[in-house]
Tab-separated table of C-alpha atoms in Angstrom:
chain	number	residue	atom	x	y	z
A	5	UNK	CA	0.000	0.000	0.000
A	6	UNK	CA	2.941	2.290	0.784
A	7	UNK	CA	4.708	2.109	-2.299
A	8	UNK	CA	1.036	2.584	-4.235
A	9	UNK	CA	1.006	5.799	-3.003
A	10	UNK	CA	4.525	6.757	-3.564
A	11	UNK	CA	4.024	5.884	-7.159
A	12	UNK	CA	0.652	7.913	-7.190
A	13	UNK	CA	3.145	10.915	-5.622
A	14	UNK	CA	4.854	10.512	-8.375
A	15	UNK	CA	2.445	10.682	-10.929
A	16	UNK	CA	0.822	13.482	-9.945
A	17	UNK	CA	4.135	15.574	-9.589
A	18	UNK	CA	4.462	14.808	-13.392
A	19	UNK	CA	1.316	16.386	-14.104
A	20	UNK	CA	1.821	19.193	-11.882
A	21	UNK	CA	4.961	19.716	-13.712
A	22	UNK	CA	3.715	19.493	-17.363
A	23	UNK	CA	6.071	21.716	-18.771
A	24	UNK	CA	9.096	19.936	-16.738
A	25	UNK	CA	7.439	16.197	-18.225
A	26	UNK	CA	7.171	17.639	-21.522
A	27	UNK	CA	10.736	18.365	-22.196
A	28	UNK	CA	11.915	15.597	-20.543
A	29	UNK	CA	9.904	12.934	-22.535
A	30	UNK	CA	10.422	14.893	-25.718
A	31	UNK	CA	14.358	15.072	-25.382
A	32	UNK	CA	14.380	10.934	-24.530
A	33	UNK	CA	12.287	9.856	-27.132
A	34	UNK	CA	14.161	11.001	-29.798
A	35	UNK	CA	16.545	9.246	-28.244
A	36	UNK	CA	14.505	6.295	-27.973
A	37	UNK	CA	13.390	6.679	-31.314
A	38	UNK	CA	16.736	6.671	-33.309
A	39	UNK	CA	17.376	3.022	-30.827
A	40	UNK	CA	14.318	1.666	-31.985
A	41	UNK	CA	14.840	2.219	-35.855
A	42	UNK	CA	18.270	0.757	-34.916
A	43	UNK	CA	17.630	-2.324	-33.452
A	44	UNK	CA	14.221	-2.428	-36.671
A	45	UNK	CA	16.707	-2.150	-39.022
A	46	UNK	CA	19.132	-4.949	-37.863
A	47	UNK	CA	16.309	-7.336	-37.261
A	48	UNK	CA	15.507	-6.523	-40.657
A	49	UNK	CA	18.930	-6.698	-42.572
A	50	UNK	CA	19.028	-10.267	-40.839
A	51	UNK	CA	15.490	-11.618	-41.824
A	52	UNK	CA	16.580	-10.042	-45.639
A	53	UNK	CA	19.401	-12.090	-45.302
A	54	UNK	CA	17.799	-15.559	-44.389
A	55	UNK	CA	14.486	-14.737	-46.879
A	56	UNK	CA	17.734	-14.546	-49.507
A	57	UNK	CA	19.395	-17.732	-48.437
A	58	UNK	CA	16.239	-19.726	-48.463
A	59	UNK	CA	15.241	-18.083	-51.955
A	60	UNK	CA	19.012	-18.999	-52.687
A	61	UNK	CA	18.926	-22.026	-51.431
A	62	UNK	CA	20.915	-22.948	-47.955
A	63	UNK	CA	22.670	-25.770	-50.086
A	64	UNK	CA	23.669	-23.958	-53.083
A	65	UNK	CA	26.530	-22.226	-54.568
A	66	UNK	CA	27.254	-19.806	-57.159
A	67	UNK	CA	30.924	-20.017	-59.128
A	68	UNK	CA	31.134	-16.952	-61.119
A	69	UNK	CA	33.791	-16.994	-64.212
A	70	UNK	CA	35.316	-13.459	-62.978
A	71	UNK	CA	37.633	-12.496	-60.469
A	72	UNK	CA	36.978	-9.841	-57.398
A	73	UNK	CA	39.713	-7.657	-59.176
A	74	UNK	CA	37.741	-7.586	-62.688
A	75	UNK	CA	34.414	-7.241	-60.895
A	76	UNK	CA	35.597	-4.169	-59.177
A	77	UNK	CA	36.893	-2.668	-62.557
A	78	UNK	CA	33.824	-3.347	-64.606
A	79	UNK	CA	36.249	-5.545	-66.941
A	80	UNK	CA	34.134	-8.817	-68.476
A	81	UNK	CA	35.927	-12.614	-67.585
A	82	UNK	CA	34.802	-15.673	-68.803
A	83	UNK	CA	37.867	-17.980	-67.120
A	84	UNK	CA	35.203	-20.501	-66.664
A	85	UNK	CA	35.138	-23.408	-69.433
A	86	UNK	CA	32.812	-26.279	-70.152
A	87	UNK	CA	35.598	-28.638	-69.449
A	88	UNK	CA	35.610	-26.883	-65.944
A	89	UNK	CA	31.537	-27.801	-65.485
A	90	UNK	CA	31.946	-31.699	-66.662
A	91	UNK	CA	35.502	-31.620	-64.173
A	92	UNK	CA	33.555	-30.143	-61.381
A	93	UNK	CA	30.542	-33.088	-61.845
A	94	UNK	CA	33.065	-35.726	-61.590
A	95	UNK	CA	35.405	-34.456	-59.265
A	96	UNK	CA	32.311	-33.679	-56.639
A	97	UNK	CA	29.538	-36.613	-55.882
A	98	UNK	CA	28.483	-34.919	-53.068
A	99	UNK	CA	26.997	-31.763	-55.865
A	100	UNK	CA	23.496	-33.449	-57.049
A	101	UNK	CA	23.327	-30.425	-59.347
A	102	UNK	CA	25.927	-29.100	-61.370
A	103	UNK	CA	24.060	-26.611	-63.729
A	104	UNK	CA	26.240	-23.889	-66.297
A	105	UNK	CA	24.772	-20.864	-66.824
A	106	UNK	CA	25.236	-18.191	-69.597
A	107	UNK	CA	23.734	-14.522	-69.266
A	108	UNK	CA	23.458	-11.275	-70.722
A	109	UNK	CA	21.419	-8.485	-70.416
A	110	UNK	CA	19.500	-5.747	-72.726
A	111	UNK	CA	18.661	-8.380	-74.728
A	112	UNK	CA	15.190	-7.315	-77.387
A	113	UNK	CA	12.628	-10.068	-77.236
A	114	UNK	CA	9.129	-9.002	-79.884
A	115	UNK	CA	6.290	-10.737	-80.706
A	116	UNK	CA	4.145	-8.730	-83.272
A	117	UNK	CA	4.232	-5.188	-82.960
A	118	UNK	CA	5.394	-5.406	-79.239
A	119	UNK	CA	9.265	-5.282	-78.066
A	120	UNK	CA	10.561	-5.549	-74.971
A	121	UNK	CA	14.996	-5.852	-73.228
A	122	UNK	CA	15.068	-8.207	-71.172
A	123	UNK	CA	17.699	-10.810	-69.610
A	124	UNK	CA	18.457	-14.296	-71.237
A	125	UNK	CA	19.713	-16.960	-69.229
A	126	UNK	CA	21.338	-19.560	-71.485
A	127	UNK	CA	21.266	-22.868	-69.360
A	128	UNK	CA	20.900	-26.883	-68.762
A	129	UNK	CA	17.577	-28.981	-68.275
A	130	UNK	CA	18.360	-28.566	-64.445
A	131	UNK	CA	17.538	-24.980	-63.902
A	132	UNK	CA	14.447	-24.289	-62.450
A	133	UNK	CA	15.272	-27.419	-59.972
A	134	UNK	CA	18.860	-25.772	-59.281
A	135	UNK	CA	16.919	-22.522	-57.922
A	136	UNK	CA	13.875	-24.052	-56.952
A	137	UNK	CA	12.107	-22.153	-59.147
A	138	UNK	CA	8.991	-24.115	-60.908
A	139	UNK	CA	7.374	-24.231	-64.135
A	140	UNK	CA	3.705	-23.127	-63.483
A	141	UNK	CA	2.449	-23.673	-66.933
A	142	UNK	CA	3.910	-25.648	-69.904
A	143	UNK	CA	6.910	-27.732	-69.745
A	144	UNK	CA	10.579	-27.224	-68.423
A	145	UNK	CA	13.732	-27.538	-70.533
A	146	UNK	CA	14.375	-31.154	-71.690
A	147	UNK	CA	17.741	-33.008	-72.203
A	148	UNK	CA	16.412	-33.081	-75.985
A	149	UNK	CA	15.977	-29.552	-76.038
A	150	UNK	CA	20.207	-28.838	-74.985
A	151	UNK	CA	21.516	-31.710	-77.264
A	152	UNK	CA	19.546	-30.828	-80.174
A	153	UNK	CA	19.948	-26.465	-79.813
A	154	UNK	CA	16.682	-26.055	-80.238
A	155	UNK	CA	14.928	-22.689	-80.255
A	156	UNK	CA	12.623	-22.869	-77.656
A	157	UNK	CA	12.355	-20.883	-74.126
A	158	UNK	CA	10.859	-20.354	-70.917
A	159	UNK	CA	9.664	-16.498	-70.313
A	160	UNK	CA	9.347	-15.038	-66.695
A	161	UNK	CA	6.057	-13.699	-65.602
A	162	UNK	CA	6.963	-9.774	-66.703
A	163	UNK	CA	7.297	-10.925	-70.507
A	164	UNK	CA	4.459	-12.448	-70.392
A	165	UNK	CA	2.875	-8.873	-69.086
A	166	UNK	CA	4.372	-7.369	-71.938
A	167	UNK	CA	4.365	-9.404	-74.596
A	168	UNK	CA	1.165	-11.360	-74.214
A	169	UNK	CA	-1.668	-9.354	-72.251
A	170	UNK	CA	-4.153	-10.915	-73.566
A	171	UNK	CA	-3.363	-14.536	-74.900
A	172	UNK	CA	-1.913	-17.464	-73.499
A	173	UNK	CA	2.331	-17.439	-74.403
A	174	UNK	CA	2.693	-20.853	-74.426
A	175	UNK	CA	3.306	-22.864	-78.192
A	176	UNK	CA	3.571	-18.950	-79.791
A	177	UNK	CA	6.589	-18.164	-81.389
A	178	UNK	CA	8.563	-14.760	-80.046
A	179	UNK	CA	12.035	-13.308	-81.454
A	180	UNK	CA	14.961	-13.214	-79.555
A	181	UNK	CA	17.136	-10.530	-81.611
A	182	UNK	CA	16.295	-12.099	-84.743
A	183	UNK	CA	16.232	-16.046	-83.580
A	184	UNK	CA	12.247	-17.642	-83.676
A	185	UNK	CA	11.978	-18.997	-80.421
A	186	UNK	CA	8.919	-20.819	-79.202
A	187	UNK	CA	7.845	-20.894	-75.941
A	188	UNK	CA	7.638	-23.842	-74.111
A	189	UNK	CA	6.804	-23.047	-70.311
A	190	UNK	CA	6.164	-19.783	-67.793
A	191	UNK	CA	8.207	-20.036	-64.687
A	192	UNK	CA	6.428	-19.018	-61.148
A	193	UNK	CA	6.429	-15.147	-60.384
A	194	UNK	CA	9.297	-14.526	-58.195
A	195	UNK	CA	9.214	-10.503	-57.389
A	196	UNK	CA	12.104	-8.222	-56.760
A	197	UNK	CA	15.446	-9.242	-54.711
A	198	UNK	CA	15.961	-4.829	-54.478
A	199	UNK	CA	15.701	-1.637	-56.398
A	200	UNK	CA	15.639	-2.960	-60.382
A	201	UNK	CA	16.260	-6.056	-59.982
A	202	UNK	CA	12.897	-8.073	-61.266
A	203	UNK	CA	13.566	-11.394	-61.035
A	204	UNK	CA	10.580	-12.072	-63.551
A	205	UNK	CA	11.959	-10.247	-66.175
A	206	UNK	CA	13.781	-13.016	-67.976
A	207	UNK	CA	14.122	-15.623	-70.474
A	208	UNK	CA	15.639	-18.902	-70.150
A	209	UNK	CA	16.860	-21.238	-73.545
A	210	UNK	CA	19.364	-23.931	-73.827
A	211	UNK	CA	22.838	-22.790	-72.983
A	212	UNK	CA	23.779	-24.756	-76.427
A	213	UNK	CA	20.978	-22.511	-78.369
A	214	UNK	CA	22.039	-19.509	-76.637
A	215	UNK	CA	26.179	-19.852	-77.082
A	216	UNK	CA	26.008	-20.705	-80.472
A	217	UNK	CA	23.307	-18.697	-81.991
A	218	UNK	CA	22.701	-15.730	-79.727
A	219	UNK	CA	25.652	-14.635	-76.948
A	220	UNK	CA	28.599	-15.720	-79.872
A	221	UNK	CA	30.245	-18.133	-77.282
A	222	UNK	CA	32.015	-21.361	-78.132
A	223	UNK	CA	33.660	-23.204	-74.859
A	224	UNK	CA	33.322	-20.408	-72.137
A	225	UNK	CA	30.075	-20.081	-69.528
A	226	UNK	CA	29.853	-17.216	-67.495
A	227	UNK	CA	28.312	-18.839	-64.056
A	228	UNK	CA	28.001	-22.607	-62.522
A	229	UNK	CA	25.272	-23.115	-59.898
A	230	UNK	CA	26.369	-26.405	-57.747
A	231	UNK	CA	23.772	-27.720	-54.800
A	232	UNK	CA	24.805	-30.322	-52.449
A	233	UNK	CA	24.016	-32.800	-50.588
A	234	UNK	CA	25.214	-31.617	-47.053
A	235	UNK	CA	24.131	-28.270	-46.396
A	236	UNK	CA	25.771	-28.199	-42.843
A	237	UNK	CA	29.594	-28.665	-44.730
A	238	UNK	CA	28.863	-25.738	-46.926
A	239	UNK	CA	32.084	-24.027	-46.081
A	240	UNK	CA	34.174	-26.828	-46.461
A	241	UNK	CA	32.602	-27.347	-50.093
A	242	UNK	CA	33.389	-23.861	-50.608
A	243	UNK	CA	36.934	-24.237	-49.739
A	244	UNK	CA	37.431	-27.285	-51.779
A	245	UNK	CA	35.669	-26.265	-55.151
A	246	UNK	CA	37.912	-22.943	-54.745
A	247	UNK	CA	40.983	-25.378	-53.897
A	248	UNK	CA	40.148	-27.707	-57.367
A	249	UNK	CA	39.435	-24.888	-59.629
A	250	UNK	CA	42.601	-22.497	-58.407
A	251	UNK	CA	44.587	-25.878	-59.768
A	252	UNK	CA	42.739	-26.472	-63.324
A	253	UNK	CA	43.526	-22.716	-63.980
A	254	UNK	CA	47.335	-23.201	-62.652
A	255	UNK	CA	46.891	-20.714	-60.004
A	256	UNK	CA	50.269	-20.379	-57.865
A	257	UNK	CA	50.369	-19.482	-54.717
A	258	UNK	CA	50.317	-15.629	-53.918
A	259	UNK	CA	48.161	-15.395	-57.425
A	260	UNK	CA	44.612	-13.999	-56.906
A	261	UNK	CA	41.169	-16.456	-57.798
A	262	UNK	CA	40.575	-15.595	-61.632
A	263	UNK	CA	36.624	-16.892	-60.289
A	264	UNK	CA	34.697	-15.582	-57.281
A	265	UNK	CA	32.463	-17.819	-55.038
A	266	UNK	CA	29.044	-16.822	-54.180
A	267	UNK	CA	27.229	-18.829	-50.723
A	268	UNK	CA	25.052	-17.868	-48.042
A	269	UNK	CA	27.493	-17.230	-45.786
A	270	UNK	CA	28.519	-14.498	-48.552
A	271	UNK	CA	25.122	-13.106	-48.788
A	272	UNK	CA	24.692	-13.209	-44.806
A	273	UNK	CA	27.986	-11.090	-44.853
A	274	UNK	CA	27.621	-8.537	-47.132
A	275	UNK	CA	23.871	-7.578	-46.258
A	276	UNK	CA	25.173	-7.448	-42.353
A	277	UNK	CA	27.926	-5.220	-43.871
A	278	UNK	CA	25.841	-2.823	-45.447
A	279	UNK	CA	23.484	-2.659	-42.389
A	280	UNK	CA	26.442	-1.808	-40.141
A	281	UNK	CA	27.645	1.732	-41.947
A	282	UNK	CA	23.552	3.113	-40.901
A	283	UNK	CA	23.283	1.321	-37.647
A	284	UNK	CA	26.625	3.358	-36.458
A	285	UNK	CA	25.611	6.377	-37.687
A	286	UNK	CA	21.996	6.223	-36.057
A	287	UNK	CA	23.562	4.464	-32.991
A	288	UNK	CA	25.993	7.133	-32.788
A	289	UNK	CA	22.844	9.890	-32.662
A	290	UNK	CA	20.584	7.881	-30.238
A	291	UNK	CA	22.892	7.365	-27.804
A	292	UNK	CA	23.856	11.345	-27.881
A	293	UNK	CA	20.156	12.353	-27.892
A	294	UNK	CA	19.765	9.848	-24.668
A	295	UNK	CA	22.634	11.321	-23.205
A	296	UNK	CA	21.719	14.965	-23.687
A	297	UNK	CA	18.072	13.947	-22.525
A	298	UNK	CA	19.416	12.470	-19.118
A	299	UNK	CA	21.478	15.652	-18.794
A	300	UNK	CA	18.482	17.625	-19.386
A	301	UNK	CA	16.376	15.364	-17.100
A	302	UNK	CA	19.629	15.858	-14.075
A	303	UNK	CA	19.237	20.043	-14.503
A	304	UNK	CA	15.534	20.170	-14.266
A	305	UNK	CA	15.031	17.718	-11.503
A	306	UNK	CA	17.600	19.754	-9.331
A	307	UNK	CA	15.554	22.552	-9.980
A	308	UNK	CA	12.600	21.128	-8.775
A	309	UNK	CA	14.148	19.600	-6.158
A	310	UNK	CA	15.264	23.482	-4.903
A	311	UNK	CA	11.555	24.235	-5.821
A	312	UNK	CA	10.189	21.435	-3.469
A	313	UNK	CA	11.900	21.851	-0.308
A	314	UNK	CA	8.697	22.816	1.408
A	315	UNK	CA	6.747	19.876	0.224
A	316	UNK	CA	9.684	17.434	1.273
A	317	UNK	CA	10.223	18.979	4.514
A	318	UNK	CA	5.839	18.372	5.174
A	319	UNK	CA	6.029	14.714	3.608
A	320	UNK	CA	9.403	14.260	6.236
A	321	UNK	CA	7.761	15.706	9.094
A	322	UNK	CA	4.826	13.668	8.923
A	323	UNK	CA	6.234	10.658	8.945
A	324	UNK	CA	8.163	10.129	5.304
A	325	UNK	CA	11.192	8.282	5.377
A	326	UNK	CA	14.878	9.598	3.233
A	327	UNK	CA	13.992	6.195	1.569
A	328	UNK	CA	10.278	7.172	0.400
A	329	UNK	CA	11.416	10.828	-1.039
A	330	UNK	CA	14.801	8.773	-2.621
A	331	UNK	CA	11.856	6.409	-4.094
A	332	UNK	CA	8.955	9.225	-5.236
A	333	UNK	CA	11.633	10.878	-6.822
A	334	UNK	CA	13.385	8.171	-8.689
A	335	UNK	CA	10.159	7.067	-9.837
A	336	UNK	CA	9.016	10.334	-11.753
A	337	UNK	CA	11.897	10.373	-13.579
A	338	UNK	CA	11.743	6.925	-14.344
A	339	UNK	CA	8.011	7.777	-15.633
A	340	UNK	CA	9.336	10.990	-17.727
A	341	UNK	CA	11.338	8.234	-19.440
A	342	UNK	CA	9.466	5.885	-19.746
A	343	UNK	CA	6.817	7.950	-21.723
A	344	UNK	CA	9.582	9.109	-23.504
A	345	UNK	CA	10.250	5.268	-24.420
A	346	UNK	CA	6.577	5.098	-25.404
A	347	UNK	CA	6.601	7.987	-27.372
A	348	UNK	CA	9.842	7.366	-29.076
A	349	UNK	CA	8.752	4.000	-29.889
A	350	UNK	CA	6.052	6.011	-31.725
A	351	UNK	CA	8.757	7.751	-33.589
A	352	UNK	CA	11.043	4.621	-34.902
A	353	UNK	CA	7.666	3.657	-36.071
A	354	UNK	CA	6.711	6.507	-38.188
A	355	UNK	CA	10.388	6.877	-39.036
A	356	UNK	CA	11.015	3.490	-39.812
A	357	UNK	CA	8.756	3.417	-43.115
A	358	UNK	CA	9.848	6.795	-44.198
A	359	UNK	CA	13.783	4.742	-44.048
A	360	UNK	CA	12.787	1.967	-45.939
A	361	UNK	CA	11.272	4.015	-48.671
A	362	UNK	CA	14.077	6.497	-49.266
A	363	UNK	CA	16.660	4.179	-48.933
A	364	UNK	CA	15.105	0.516	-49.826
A	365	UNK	CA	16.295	-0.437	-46.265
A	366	UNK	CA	14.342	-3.725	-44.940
A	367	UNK	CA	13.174	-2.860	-41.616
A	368	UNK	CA	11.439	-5.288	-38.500
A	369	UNK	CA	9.527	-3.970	-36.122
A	370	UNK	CA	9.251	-6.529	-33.107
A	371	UNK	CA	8.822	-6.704	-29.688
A	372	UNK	CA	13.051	-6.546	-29.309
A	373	UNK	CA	12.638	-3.075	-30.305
A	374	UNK	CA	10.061	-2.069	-27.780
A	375	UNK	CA	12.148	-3.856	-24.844
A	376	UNK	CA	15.490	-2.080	-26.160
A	377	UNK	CA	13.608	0.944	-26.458
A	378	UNK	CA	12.229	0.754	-22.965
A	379	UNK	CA	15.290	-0.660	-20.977
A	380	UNK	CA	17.393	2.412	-22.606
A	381	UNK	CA	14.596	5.201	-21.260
A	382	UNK	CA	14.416	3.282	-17.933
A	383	UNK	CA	18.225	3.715	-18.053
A	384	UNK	CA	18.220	6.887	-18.431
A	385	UNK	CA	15.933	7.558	-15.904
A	386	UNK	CA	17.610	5.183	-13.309
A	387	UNK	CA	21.167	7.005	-13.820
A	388	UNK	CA	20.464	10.493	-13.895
A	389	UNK	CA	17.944	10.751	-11.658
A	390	UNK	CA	19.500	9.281	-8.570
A	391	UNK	CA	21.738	12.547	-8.232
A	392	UNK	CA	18.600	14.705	-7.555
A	393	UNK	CA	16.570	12.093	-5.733
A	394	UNK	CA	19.456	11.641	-3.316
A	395	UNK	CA	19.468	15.414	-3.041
A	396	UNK	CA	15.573	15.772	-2.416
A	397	UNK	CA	16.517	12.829	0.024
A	398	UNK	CA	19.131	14.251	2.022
A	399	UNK	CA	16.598	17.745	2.915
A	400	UNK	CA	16.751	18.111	6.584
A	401	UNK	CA	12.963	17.943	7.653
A	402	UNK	CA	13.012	20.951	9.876
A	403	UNK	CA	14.897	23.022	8.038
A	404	UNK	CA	13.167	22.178	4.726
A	405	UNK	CA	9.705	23.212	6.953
A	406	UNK	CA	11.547	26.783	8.058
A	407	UNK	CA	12.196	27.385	4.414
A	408	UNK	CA	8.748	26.928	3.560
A	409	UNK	CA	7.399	29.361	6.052
């Protein structure tokens, strides 16, 4: 019962001191605000980053026919050879899918009056099964279809938009620059990995059709996806396909990859990376702001304090122990800030959108953020409010009731 009515005290000092309250919660929930768009946006980088490896695929791996060097320098390698996809198939049982891949884009696809760039994907029968990626109507790619170059494709869900609004695609015949291509099969809509990147904007033929009659290539692929059996030993794959290829190309030692690796451990890193450079900066301001707020919270709580001798030396004098004034005191500033952490929360979640739309940033808001948000207000409250409520403790009773007369 006693320490209901401290924390009733307490509340109704806030409101006496509105303007006090409002400068105090004001100053910690921006604060509180910039902690919860922090902690949003690294719960968000992260679930990005597993929604990619599972769209990836946990198991998989991407070998990439150009080195970090030429990828940095915009220069175009092909050091990867079809002798290098059938050596990689026998050379690694434990890869159920060893598929080559061949891709270039700004590519014109028409079919009557109507054009359209897209992206070709030159690859094997094992495709849509190498990136889990179905066939929704038609038929997939056949061994038939690679062996004998035949023109046919399958078309992502955005050329069908464009070229085929109001008929079905499949068994019509489209161009591909000038090649008759028929189409064979419409793969499952897939969406956007990030800003232009449209997944269903594609179209996928026979490696063979697309080397020799299209991309002007005779023995060199540009990518090789590999998915294997043990998803828990992807790292020692990884180190072991880079070992075996860094021999077939005569690499010596000291010599940099003339191929780059892509896994999910890759992904994972570089999306973490990118998150980091905004969660310092924002960090870096939200921890300021709640320092500056528990400062501000310090002066004006000493100020009341002076302001309040009379009323401590009455509650003292009737009966109010050091402890109950320490308490009363360290609980309104523990409710300043923790409407502050309400109210900030309110802010990360009004700024959080605004974030994600200017700079395609994933946020996700969870109950982590509230609880960070909270414990950091309460924190504040806690630290730089037991200097004053020591003060308002340590008022002699008698001489706190002479100053009030």
């Amino acid at each position: 019962m006693r320490l209901w009515l401290q924390l009733e005290d307490a509340w109704r000092a806030v409101r006496a001191y509105r303007l006090r309250a409002v400068f105090c919660a004001l100053s910690v929930a921006l604060g509180v605000g910039a902690i919860t768009i922090i902690v949003a946006a690294t719960e968000g980088a992260y679930k990005r980053a597993y929604d990619i490896v599972d769209r990836f695929g946990p198991d998989a791996m991407l070998l990439l026919g150009e080195s970090e060097e030429a990828r940095a320098t915009g220069r175009r390698e092909r050091s990867i050879t079809v002798e290098d996809v059938e050596a990689l198939r026998q050379a690694f049982p434990t890869a159920y899918l060893v598929v080559p891949m061949s891709f270039r884009g700004g590519i014109i696809v028409s079919y009557r009056n109507r054009k359209h760039q897209t992206r070709l994907t030159g690859t094997t029968a094992d495709y849509s099964l190498s990136w889990s990626w179905p066939v929704t109507d038609g038929r997939d790619l056949t061994e038939q279809d690679i062996k004998g170059m035949r023109n046919v494709a399958l078309i992502g869900r955005t050329i069908v938009q464009e070229l085929f609004p109001d008929e079905d695609p499949l068994g019509k015949s489209i161009f591909v620059r000038n090649l008759a291509v028929q189409v064979v099969g419409i793969l499952e809509e897939r969406g956007t990995t990030g800003p232009g990147h449209n997944l269903d904007d594609r179209i996928v033929m026979p490696i063979t059709t697309a080397m020799k009659k299209i991309l002007n290539e005779k023995d060199r692929v540009q990518a090789v996806r590999l998915r294997f059996v043990d998803p828990k030993r992807m790292e020692h794959f990884e180190a072991e396909v880079r070992q075996f290829m860094r021999k077939r190309h005569q690499l010596q030692e000291g010599q940099p990859d003339d191929f780059r690796i892509v896994s999910p451990k890759e992904i994972i890193k570089f999306l973490v990376a990118l998150t980091g450079s905004l969660v310092v900066f924002i960090g870096i301001t939200g921890l300021l702001s709640l320092v500056v707020a528990g400062f501000v919270l310090a002066n004006l709580f000493l100020l009341s304090v002076s302001e309040r001798i009379p009323e401590i030396g009455i509650r003292r004098s009737v009966g109010a122990r050091r402890r109950d004034i320490l308490f009363q005191f360290l609980s309104e500033a523990v409710a300043l800030t923790a409407l502050g952490g309400v109210l900030g929360f309110g802010i990360g979640l009004l700024g959080g959108p605004l974030l994600k739309t200017a700079a395609e940033f994933p946020m996700h808001f969870s109950w982590r953020a509230f609880a960070v948000g909270m414990f950091m207000a309460t924190l504040v409250g806690v630290l730089f409010g037991i200097q004053p409520a020591r003060k308002a403790a340590a008022v002699h009773p008698i001489e706190a009731v002479r100053k009030g007369s």
